[in-house]
Short mmCIF file of C-alpha atoms in Angstrom, two decimals:
data_model
loop_
_atom_site.label_atom_id
_atom_site.label_comp_id
_atom_site.label_asym_id
_atom_site.label_seq_id
_atom_site.Cartn_x
_atom_site.Cartn_y
_atom_site.Cartn_z
CA ASN A 29 15.89 14.73 -19.49
CA ALA A 30 15.43 12.04 -16.84
CA GLY A 31 11.59 11.81 -16.82
CA VAL A 32 10.56 10.10 -13.56
CA THR A 33 13.23 9.21 -11.10
CA GLN A 34 12.64 6.85 -8.15
CA THR A 35 14.92 6.16 -5.18
CA PRO A 36 15.96 3.74 -3.93
CA LYS A 37 15.86 1.03 -6.70
CA PHE A 38 15.94 -1.83 -4.18
CA GLN A 39 15.33 -2.05 -0.43
CA VAL A 40 15.00 -4.76 2.24
CA LEU A 41 13.18 -3.92 5.48
CA LYS A 42 12.23 -5.71 8.58
CA THR A 43 8.74 -5.89 9.74
CA GLY A 44 7.67 -2.77 11.70
CA GLN A 45 10.47 -0.50 10.14
CA SER A 46 9.52 2.68 8.40
CA MET A 47 10.66 3.99 5.03
CA THR A 48 10.07 6.74 2.50
CA LEU A 49 10.16 6.05 -1.20
CA GLN A 50 11.12 9.12 -3.20
CA CYS A 51 9.83 10.18 -6.66
CA ALA A 52 10.73 13.28 -8.74
CA GLN A 53 9.72 14.24 -12.23
CA ASP A 54 11.29 16.88 -14.49
CA MET A 55 8.50 17.13 -17.12
CA ASN A 56 6.63 19.94 -15.26
CA HIS A 57 3.66 17.51 -14.94
CA ASN A 58 0.85 18.45 -12.62
CA SER A 59 -0.40 14.93 -11.59
CA MET A 60 1.59 12.18 -9.87
CA TYR A 61 0.71 8.64 -8.79
CA TRP A 62 1.95 5.82 -6.75
CA TYR A 63 1.19 2.21 -7.73
CA ARG A 64 2.16 -1.17 -6.52
CA GLN A 65 2.58 -4.19 -8.73
CA ASP A 66 2.14 -7.75 -7.43
CA PRO A 67 2.39 -10.88 -9.51
CA GLY A 68 -0.86 -11.64 -11.45
CA MET A 69 -2.53 -8.50 -10.13
CA GLY A 70 -1.44 -5.75 -12.49
CA LEU A 71 -0.86 -2.30 -11.04
CA ARG A 72 -2.96 -0.99 -8.23
CA LEU A 73 -3.24 2.63 -7.36
CA ILE A 74 -2.25 3.50 -3.79
CA TYR A 75 -2.46 7.35 -3.76
CA TYR A 76 -2.45 10.11 -6.34
CA SER A 77 -2.00 13.83 -6.44
CA ALA A 78 -4.05 15.51 -9.18
CA SER A 79 -2.21 18.76 -8.66
CA GLU A 80 0.31 20.36 -6.25
CA GLY A 81 -1.17 20.61 -2.79
CA THR A 82 -3.78 17.88 -3.15
CA THR A 83 -3.55 14.11 -2.53
CA ASP A 84 -6.29 11.43 -2.65
CA LYS A 85 -6.65 7.70 -1.96
CA GLY A 86 -6.58 5.11 -4.63
CA GLU A 87 -7.65 1.46 -4.51
CA VAL A 88 -5.21 0.28 -1.77
CA PRO A 89 -4.21 3.20 0.56
CA ASN A 90 -4.17 1.34 3.91
CA GLY A 91 -0.71 1.30 5.47
CA TYR A 92 0.62 4.20 3.35
CA ASN A 93 0.94 7.99 3.48
CA VAL A 94 2.04 10.34 0.81
CA SER A 95 3.37 13.86 0.60
CA ARG A 96 3.32 16.09 -2.45
CA LEU A 97 6.37 18.16 -1.47
CA ASN A 98 6.29 20.46 -4.47
CA LYS A 99 5.29 20.12 -8.12
CA ARG A 100 8.23 17.92 -8.91
CA GLU A 101 8.25 15.53 -5.91
CA PHE A 102 5.75 13.04 -4.45
CA SER A 103 6.85 10.64 -1.74
CA LEU A 104 5.28 7.53 -0.35
CA ARG A 105 5.78 6.50 3.29
CA LEU A 106 5.37 3.15 4.98
CA GLU A 107 5.09 3.91 8.71
CA SER A 108 5.25 0.40 9.99
CA ALA A 109 6.13 -2.06 7.18
CA ALA A 110 4.40 -5.47 6.90
CA PRO A 111 5.33 -8.54 4.72
CA SER A 112 2.14 -7.89 2.73
CA GLN A 113 3.77 -4.72 1.50
CA THR A 114 6.42 -6.55 -0.26
CA SER A 115 5.98 -5.42 -3.92
CA VAL A 116 7.31 -3.36 -6.70
CA TYR A 117 6.35 0.27 -6.40
CA PHE A 118 6.00 2.51 -9.35
CA CYS A 119 5.74 6.24 -9.48
CA ALA A 120 4.07 7.87 -12.43
CA SER A 121 3.23 11.40 -13.60
CA SER A 122 0.99 12.89 -16.24
CA GLU A 123 0.50 16.46 -17.49
CA LEU A 124 -3.00 16.58 -16.08
CA ALA A 125 -5.05 14.35 -13.92
CA GLY A 126 -7.22 11.82 -15.73
CA GLY A 127 -8.63 12.72 -19.08
CA ASN A 128 -6.46 12.05 -22.13
CA GLN A 129 -3.12 11.99 -20.55
CA PRO A 130 -0.60 9.24 -20.81
CA GLN A 131 1.20 8.27 -17.62
CA HIS A 132 4.98 8.23 -17.52
CA PHE A 133 6.49 5.77 -15.17
CA GLY A 134 9.70 5.55 -13.22
CA ASP A 135 11.85 2.48 -13.09
CA GLY A 136 10.38 1.28 -9.80
CA THR A 137 11.40 0.40 -6.29
CA ARG A 138 11.69 -3.29 -5.44
CA LEU A 139 10.78 -3.55 -1.77
CA SER A 140 11.10 -6.73 0.38
CA ILE A 141 9.84 -6.84 3.91
CA LEU A 142 11.06 -9.73 6.05
CA GLY B 16 -15.50 -2.21 -6.75
CA GLN B 17 -14.68 -1.55 -10.36
CA GLN B 18 -12.68 -4.22 -12.05
CA VAL B 19 -10.82 -4.61 -15.34
CA MET B 20 -9.99 -8.11 -16.34
CA GLN B 21 -7.70 -9.21 -19.10
CA ILE B 22 -7.51 -12.53 -20.95
CA PRO B 23 -5.47 -14.54 -21.45
CA GLN B 24 -3.09 -14.18 -18.48
CA TYR B 25 -0.27 -15.83 -20.47
CA GLN B 26 0.31 -16.38 -24.22
CA HIS B 27 3.09 -18.25 -25.85
CA VAL B 28 3.30 -17.89 -29.59
CA GLN B 29 5.69 -18.79 -32.36
CA GLU B 30 7.41 -15.85 -34.07
CA GLY B 31 5.31 -14.75 -36.96
CA GLU B 32 2.01 -15.83 -35.40
CA ASP B 33 -0.71 -13.37 -34.45
CA PHE B 34 -1.66 -12.47 -30.88
CA THR B 35 -4.65 -10.85 -29.22
CA THR B 36 -5.40 -9.77 -25.67
CA TYR B 37 -8.82 -8.83 -24.40
CA CYS B 38 -9.75 -6.31 -21.73
CA ASN B 39 -13.18 -6.24 -20.04
CA SER B 40 -14.47 -3.73 -17.59
CA SER B 41 -17.40 -4.24 -15.12
CA THR B 42 -18.47 -0.61 -15.85
CA THR B 43 -18.49 1.77 -18.82
CA LEU B 44 -15.12 3.48 -19.30
CA SER B 45 -14.47 7.12 -20.28
CA ASN B 46 -11.45 6.06 -22.18
CA ILE B 47 -8.93 3.26 -22.21
CA GLN B 48 -5.17 3.25 -22.44
CA TRP B 49 -2.65 0.38 -23.32
CA TYR B 50 0.81 -0.03 -21.94
CA LYS B 51 3.59 -2.40 -22.54
CA GLN B 52 6.08 -3.58 -19.87
CA ARG B 53 9.21 -5.39 -20.88
CA PRO B 54 10.52 -7.99 -18.42
CA GLY B 55 12.24 -6.08 -15.45
CA GLY B 56 11.08 -2.70 -16.82
CA HIS B 57 8.35 -0.24 -16.26
CA PRO B 58 5.06 0.33 -18.09
CA VAL B 59 5.38 2.34 -21.28
CA PHE B 60 2.33 4.03 -22.80
CA LEU B 61 1.31 2.82 -26.19
CA ILE B 62 -1.98 4.41 -27.11
CA GLN B 63 -5.30 5.84 -25.92
CA LEU B 64 -8.78 5.19 -27.20
CA VAL B 65 -11.63 7.50 -26.34
CA LYS B 66 -14.55 7.01 -28.82
CA SER B 67 -17.04 4.12 -28.86
CA GLY B 68 -16.00 1.65 -31.61
CA GLU B 69 -12.68 3.42 -32.17
CA VAL B 70 -9.92 1.54 -34.05
CA LYS B 71 -6.34 2.67 -34.07
CA LYS B 72 -3.24 1.08 -35.60
CA GLN B 73 0.40 1.39 -34.94
CA LYS B 74 2.38 -0.64 -37.47
CA ARG B 75 1.57 -4.27 -36.62
CA LEU B 76 -0.58 -3.34 -33.59
CA THR B 77 -4.32 -2.80 -33.87
CA PHE B 78 -6.33 -1.47 -30.93
CA GLN B 79 -10.09 -1.50 -30.66
CA PHE B 80 -12.56 0.05 -28.18
CA GLY B 81 -15.89 -1.65 -27.86
CA GLU B 82 -19.19 -0.08 -28.88
CA ALA B 83 -20.42 -0.05 -25.29
CA LYS B 84 -17.04 1.25 -24.03
CA LYS B 85 -16.73 -1.73 -21.70
CA ASN B 86 -14.15 -3.71 -23.54
CA SER B 87 -11.09 -3.35 -25.68
CA SER B 88 -8.58 -5.54 -27.55
CA LEU B 89 -5.01 -5.38 -28.78
CA HIS B 90 -3.98 -7.42 -31.78
CA ILE B 91 -0.45 -7.96 -32.85
CA THR B 92 0.09 -9.26 -36.46
CA ALA B 93 3.10 -11.41 -37.24
CA THR B 94 4.74 -11.26 -33.78
CA GLN B 95 8.50 -10.62 -33.38
CA THR B 96 10.80 -11.39 -30.54
CA THR B 97 10.73 -7.65 -29.72
CA ASP B 98 6.98 -7.89 -28.89
CA VAL B 99 7.87 -9.90 -25.68
CA GLY B 100 6.46 -8.31 -22.51
CA THR B 101 3.29 -7.83 -20.51
CA TYR B 102 0.48 -5.77 -22.06
CA PHE B 103 -1.86 -3.87 -19.81
CA CYS B 104 -4.98 -2.00 -20.40
CA ALA B 105 -6.01 0.83 -18.07
CA GLY B 106 -9.54 2.20 -17.91
CA LEU B 107 -10.39 5.65 -16.67
CA ALA B 108 -12.62 5.26 -13.65
CA GLY B 109 -14.20 8.60 -12.70
CA THR B 110 -12.21 11.73 -13.12
CA TYR B 111 -8.66 10.84 -12.07
CA LYS B 112 -8.17 7.18 -11.47
CA TYR B 113 -7.05 4.62 -13.96
CA ILE B 114 -7.86 1.02 -13.14
CA PHE B 115 -5.27 -1.26 -14.62
CA GLY B 116 -6.10 -4.73 -15.99
CA THR B 117 -4.27 -7.78 -14.78
CA GLY B 118 -2.10 -7.93 -17.83
CA THR B 119 -1.25 -10.47 -20.53
CA ARG B 120 2.29 -11.78 -20.55
CA LEU B 121 3.43 -12.52 -24.11
CA LYS B 122 6.31 -14.83 -24.92
CA VAL B 123 7.49 -15.12 -28.45
CA LEU B 124 9.32 -18.26 -29.48
CA ALA B 125 11.95 -17.81 -32.16
#
Protein backbone atom coordinates (compact mmCIF):
# COMPACT_ATOMS: atom_id res chain seq x y z
CA ASN A 1 0.00 0.00 0.00
CA ALA A 2 1.97 3.00 -1.31
CA GLY A 3 -0.42 5.80 -0.18
CA VAL A 4 0.29 8.95 -2.22
CA THR A 5 2.97 8.69 -4.89
CA GLN A 6 4.51 11.73 -6.57
CA THR A 7 6.78 11.80 -9.60
CA PRO A 8 9.37 13.03 -10.20
CA LYS A 9 11.09 13.55 -6.82
CA PHE A 10 13.49 16.18 -8.18
CA GLN A 11 13.48 18.36 -11.29
CA VAL A 12 15.45 21.29 -12.64
CA LEU A 13 13.87 23.42 -15.34
CA LYS A 14 14.85 26.47 -17.30
CA THR A 15 12.65 29.55 -17.28
CA GLY A 16 9.88 29.18 -19.83
CA GLN A 17 9.90 25.38 -19.94
CA SER A 18 6.75 23.43 -19.19
CA MET A 19 6.33 20.47 -16.91
CA THR A 20 3.67 18.22 -15.41
CA LEU A 21 3.94 16.88 -11.87
CA GLN A 22 2.18 13.58 -11.36
CA CYS A 23 0.32 12.38 -8.29
CA ALA A 24 -1.51 9.11 -7.68
CA GLN A 25 -3.17 7.68 -4.57
CA ASP A 26 -4.23 4.12 -3.91
CA MET A 27 -6.48 4.72 -0.87
CA ASN A 28 -9.69 5.24 -2.89
CA HIS A 29 -9.86 8.81 -1.61
CA ASN A 30 -12.27 11.24 -3.19
CA SER A 31 -10.39 14.49 -2.66
CA MET A 32 -6.92 15.52 -3.78
CA TYR A 33 -4.83 18.63 -3.26
CA TRP A 34 -1.71 20.35 -4.54
CA TYR A 35 0.37 22.50 -2.17
CA ARG A 36 3.62 24.35 -2.48
CA GLN A 37 6.00 24.81 0.44
CA ASP A 38 8.43 27.70 0.59
CA PRO A 39 10.79 28.47 3.50
CA GLY A 40 9.03 30.33 6.31
CA MET A 41 5.65 30.25 4.55
CA GLY A 42 4.17 26.91 5.46
CA LEU A 43 2.08 25.10 2.86
CA ARG A 44 -0.07 27.04 0.46
CA LEU A 45 -2.92 25.45 -1.46
CA ILE A 46 -2.59 25.75 -5.23
CA TYR A 47 -5.58 23.73 -6.47
CA TYR A 48 -7.81 21.06 -5.10
CA SER A 49 -10.27 18.52 -6.42
CA ALA A 50 -13.11 17.80 -4.01
CA SER A 51 -14.22 14.82 -6.08
CA GLU A 52 -13.55 13.19 -9.42
CA GLY A 53 -14.51 15.56 -12.23
CA THR A 54 -14.18 18.78 -10.22
CA THR A 55 -11.28 21.15 -9.62
CA ASP A 56 -11.09 24.50 -7.83
CA LYS A 57 -8.54 27.20 -7.17
CA GLY A 58 -6.75 27.49 -3.87
CA GLU A 59 -4.73 30.39 -2.47
CA VAL A 60 -2.03 30.61 -5.17
CA PRO A 61 -3.33 29.21 -8.50
CA ASN A 62 -1.68 31.67 -10.90
CA GLY A 63 0.77 30.00 -13.30
CA TYR A 64 -0.61 26.51 -12.72
CA ASN A 65 -3.22 24.20 -14.20
CA VAL A 66 -4.52 20.88 -12.92
CA SER A 67 -6.23 17.81 -14.27
CA ARG A 68 -8.13 15.22 -12.26
CA LEU A 69 -7.53 12.38 -14.69
CA ASN A 70 -9.55 9.83 -12.70
CA LYS A 71 -10.23 9.09 -9.07
CA ARG A 72 -6.62 8.03 -8.46
CA GLU A 73 -4.65 10.68 -10.33
CA PHE A 74 -4.31 14.45 -10.02
CA SER A 75 -1.66 16.25 -12.06
CA LEU A 76 -0.23 19.75 -11.78
CA ARG A 77 1.09 21.56 -14.86
CA LEU A 78 3.41 24.51 -15.13
CA GLU A 79 2.93 25.90 -18.65
CA SER A 80 5.79 28.40 -18.61
CA ALA A 81 8.00 27.96 -15.55
CA ALA A 82 9.27 31.02 -13.69
CA PRO A 83 11.98 31.25 -10.99
CA SER A 84 9.26 32.25 -8.48
CA GLN A 85 7.84 28.74 -8.87
CA THR A 86 10.95 27.17 -7.37
CA SER A 87 9.53 25.27 -4.42
CA VAL A 88 8.71 21.91 -2.94
CA TYR A 89 5.37 20.64 -4.24
CA PHE A 90 3.25 18.27 -2.19
CA CYS A 91 0.24 16.34 -3.32
CA ALA A 92 -2.25 15.18 -0.70
CA SER A 93 -5.47 13.22 -0.57
CA SER A 94 -8.33 12.79 1.86
CA GLU A 95 -11.29 10.48 1.99
CA LEU A 96 -13.69 13.39 1.61
CA ALA A 97 -13.18 17.09 1.01
CA GLY A 98 -12.95 19.34 4.06
CA GLY A 99 -14.77 18.27 7.17
CA ASN A 100 -13.17 15.90 9.59
CA GLN A 101 -10.73 14.31 7.21
CA PRO A 102 -6.98 14.06 7.66
CA GLN A 103 -4.86 14.71 4.61
CA HIS A 104 -2.27 12.14 3.52
CA PHE A 105 0.76 13.64 1.82
CA GLY A 106 3.17 12.33 -0.76
CA ASP A 107 6.94 12.66 -0.42
CA GLY A 108 7.03 15.84 -2.51
CA THR A 109 8.68 17.06 -5.71
CA ARG A 110 11.61 19.42 -5.30
CA LEU A 111 11.50 21.76 -8.29
CA SER A 112 14.17 24.30 -9.20
CA ILE A 113 13.71 26.79 -12.00
CA LEU A 114 16.78 28.55 -13.30
CA GLY B 1 -7.38 37.03 3.01
CA GLN B 2 -7.61 34.58 5.83
CA GLN B 3 -4.36 33.98 7.66
CA VAL B 4 -3.16 31.47 10.20
CA MET B 5 -0.06 32.52 12.10
CA GLN B 6 2.11 30.37 14.32
CA ILE B 7 4.55 31.38 17.00
CA PRO B 8 7.35 30.93 17.61
CA GLN B 9 8.91 30.37 14.20
CA TYR B 10 11.82 28.46 15.76
CA GLN B 11 12.39 26.87 19.14
CA HIS B 12 15.50 25.19 20.48
CA VAL B 13 15.08 23.24 23.71
CA GLN B 14 17.21 20.95 25.81
CA GLU B 15 16.03 17.36 25.85
CA GLY B 16 13.58 16.96 28.71
CA GLU B 17 12.28 20.53 28.56
CA ASP B 18 8.72 21.34 27.56
CA PHE B 19 7.70 22.97 24.28
CA THR B 20 4.61 24.89 23.17
CA THR B 21 3.57 26.27 19.80
CA TYR B 22 0.62 28.59 19.30
CA CYS B 23 -1.63 28.97 16.29
CA ASN B 24 -3.83 32.05 15.72
CA SER B 25 -6.39 32.60 12.99
CA SER B 26 -7.79 35.90 11.75
CA THR B 27 -11.24 34.27 11.50
CA THR B 28 -13.25 31.59 13.29
CA LEU B 29 -12.35 28.06 12.24
CA SER B 30 -14.65 25.10 11.78
CA ASN B 31 -11.92 22.78 12.99
CA ILE B 32 -8.16 22.63 13.24
CA GLN B 33 -5.66 19.93 12.40
CA TRP B 34 -2.05 19.51 13.48
CA TYR B 35 0.71 17.99 11.38
CA LYS B 36 4.36 17.12 11.98
CA GLN B 37 7.02 17.28 9.29
CA ARG B 38 10.40 15.71 9.91
CA PRO B 39 13.41 17.35 8.19
CA GLY B 40 13.34 16.39 4.51
CA GLY B 41 10.00 14.63 4.92
CA HIS B 42 6.35 15.28 4.31
CA PRO B 43 3.63 16.47 6.71
CA VAL B 44 2.06 13.71 8.77
CA PHE B 45 -1.35 14.13 10.39
CA LEU B 46 -1.32 14.16 14.19
CA ILE B 47 -4.79 15.11 15.37
CA GLN B 48 -7.95 17.09 14.70
CA LEU B 49 -9.91 19.34 17.07
CA VAL B 50 -13.50 20.29 16.34
CA LYS B 51 -15.24 21.55 19.48
CA SER B 52 -14.78 24.90 21.20
CA GLY B 53 -12.44 24.47 24.20
CA GLU B 54 -11.55 20.91 23.21
CA VAL B 55 -8.45 19.32 24.72
CA LYS B 56 -6.91 16.10 23.41
CA LYS B 57 -3.83 14.20 24.53
CA GLN B 58 -1.51 11.82 22.72
CA LYS B 59 1.08 10.53 25.18
CA ARG B 60 3.33 13.55 25.83
CA LEU B 61 1.45 15.83 23.38
CA THR B 62 -1.49 17.99 24.48
CA PHE B 63 -3.62 19.84 21.94
CA GLN B 64 -6.09 22.61 22.75
CA PHE B 65 -8.69 24.47 20.68
CA GLY B 66 -9.66 27.91 21.95
CA GLU B 67 -13.10 28.81 23.19
CA ALA B 68 -13.61 31.24 20.29
CA LYS B 69 -12.23 28.67 17.80
CA LYS B 70 -9.67 31.17 16.56
CA ASN B 71 -6.59 29.78 18.27
CA SER B 72 -5.00 26.51 19.18
CA SER B 73 -1.88 25.20 20.90
CA LEU B 74 0.31 22.12 20.96
CA HIS B 75 2.28 21.37 24.10
CA ILE B 76 4.95 18.68 24.32
CA THR B 77 6.01 17.57 27.79
CA ALA B 78 9.60 16.43 28.35
CA THR B 79 10.80 16.66 24.78
CA GLN B 80 12.83 13.88 23.20
CA THR B 81 15.14 13.94 20.20
CA THR B 82 12.44 12.13 18.23
CA ASP B 83 10.24 15.24 18.56
CA VAL B 84 12.50 17.18 16.17
CA GLY B 85 10.65 18.61 13.18
CA THR B 86 8.28 21.34 12.12
CA TYR B 87 4.78 21.44 13.57
CA PHE B 88 1.98 22.93 11.48
CA CYS B 89 -1.57 23.78 12.34
CA ALA B 90 -4.16 23.86 9.56
CA GLY B 91 -7.52 25.53 9.92
CA LEU B 92 -10.57 24.66 7.86
CA ALA B 93 -11.56 27.76 5.90
CA GLY B 94 -14.94 27.34 4.31
CA THR B 95 -16.00 23.89 3.14
CA TYR B 96 -12.94 22.40 1.51
CA LYS B 97 -9.85 24.49 2.00
CA TYR B 98 -7.38 24.13 4.81
CA ILE B 99 -5.16 27.13 5.53
CA PHE B 100 -1.83 26.03 6.96
CA GLY B 101 0.04 28.01 9.55
CA THR B 102 3.61 29.10 8.99
CA GLY B 103 4.95 26.31 11.20
CA THR B 104 7.20 26.09 14.25
CA ARG B 105 10.53 24.37 13.77
CA LEU B 106 11.58 22.47 16.88
CA LYS B 107 15.16 21.48 17.56
CA VAL B 108 15.92 19.31 20.57
CA LEU B 109 19.45 19.39 21.96
CA ALA B 110 20.61 16.17 23.60
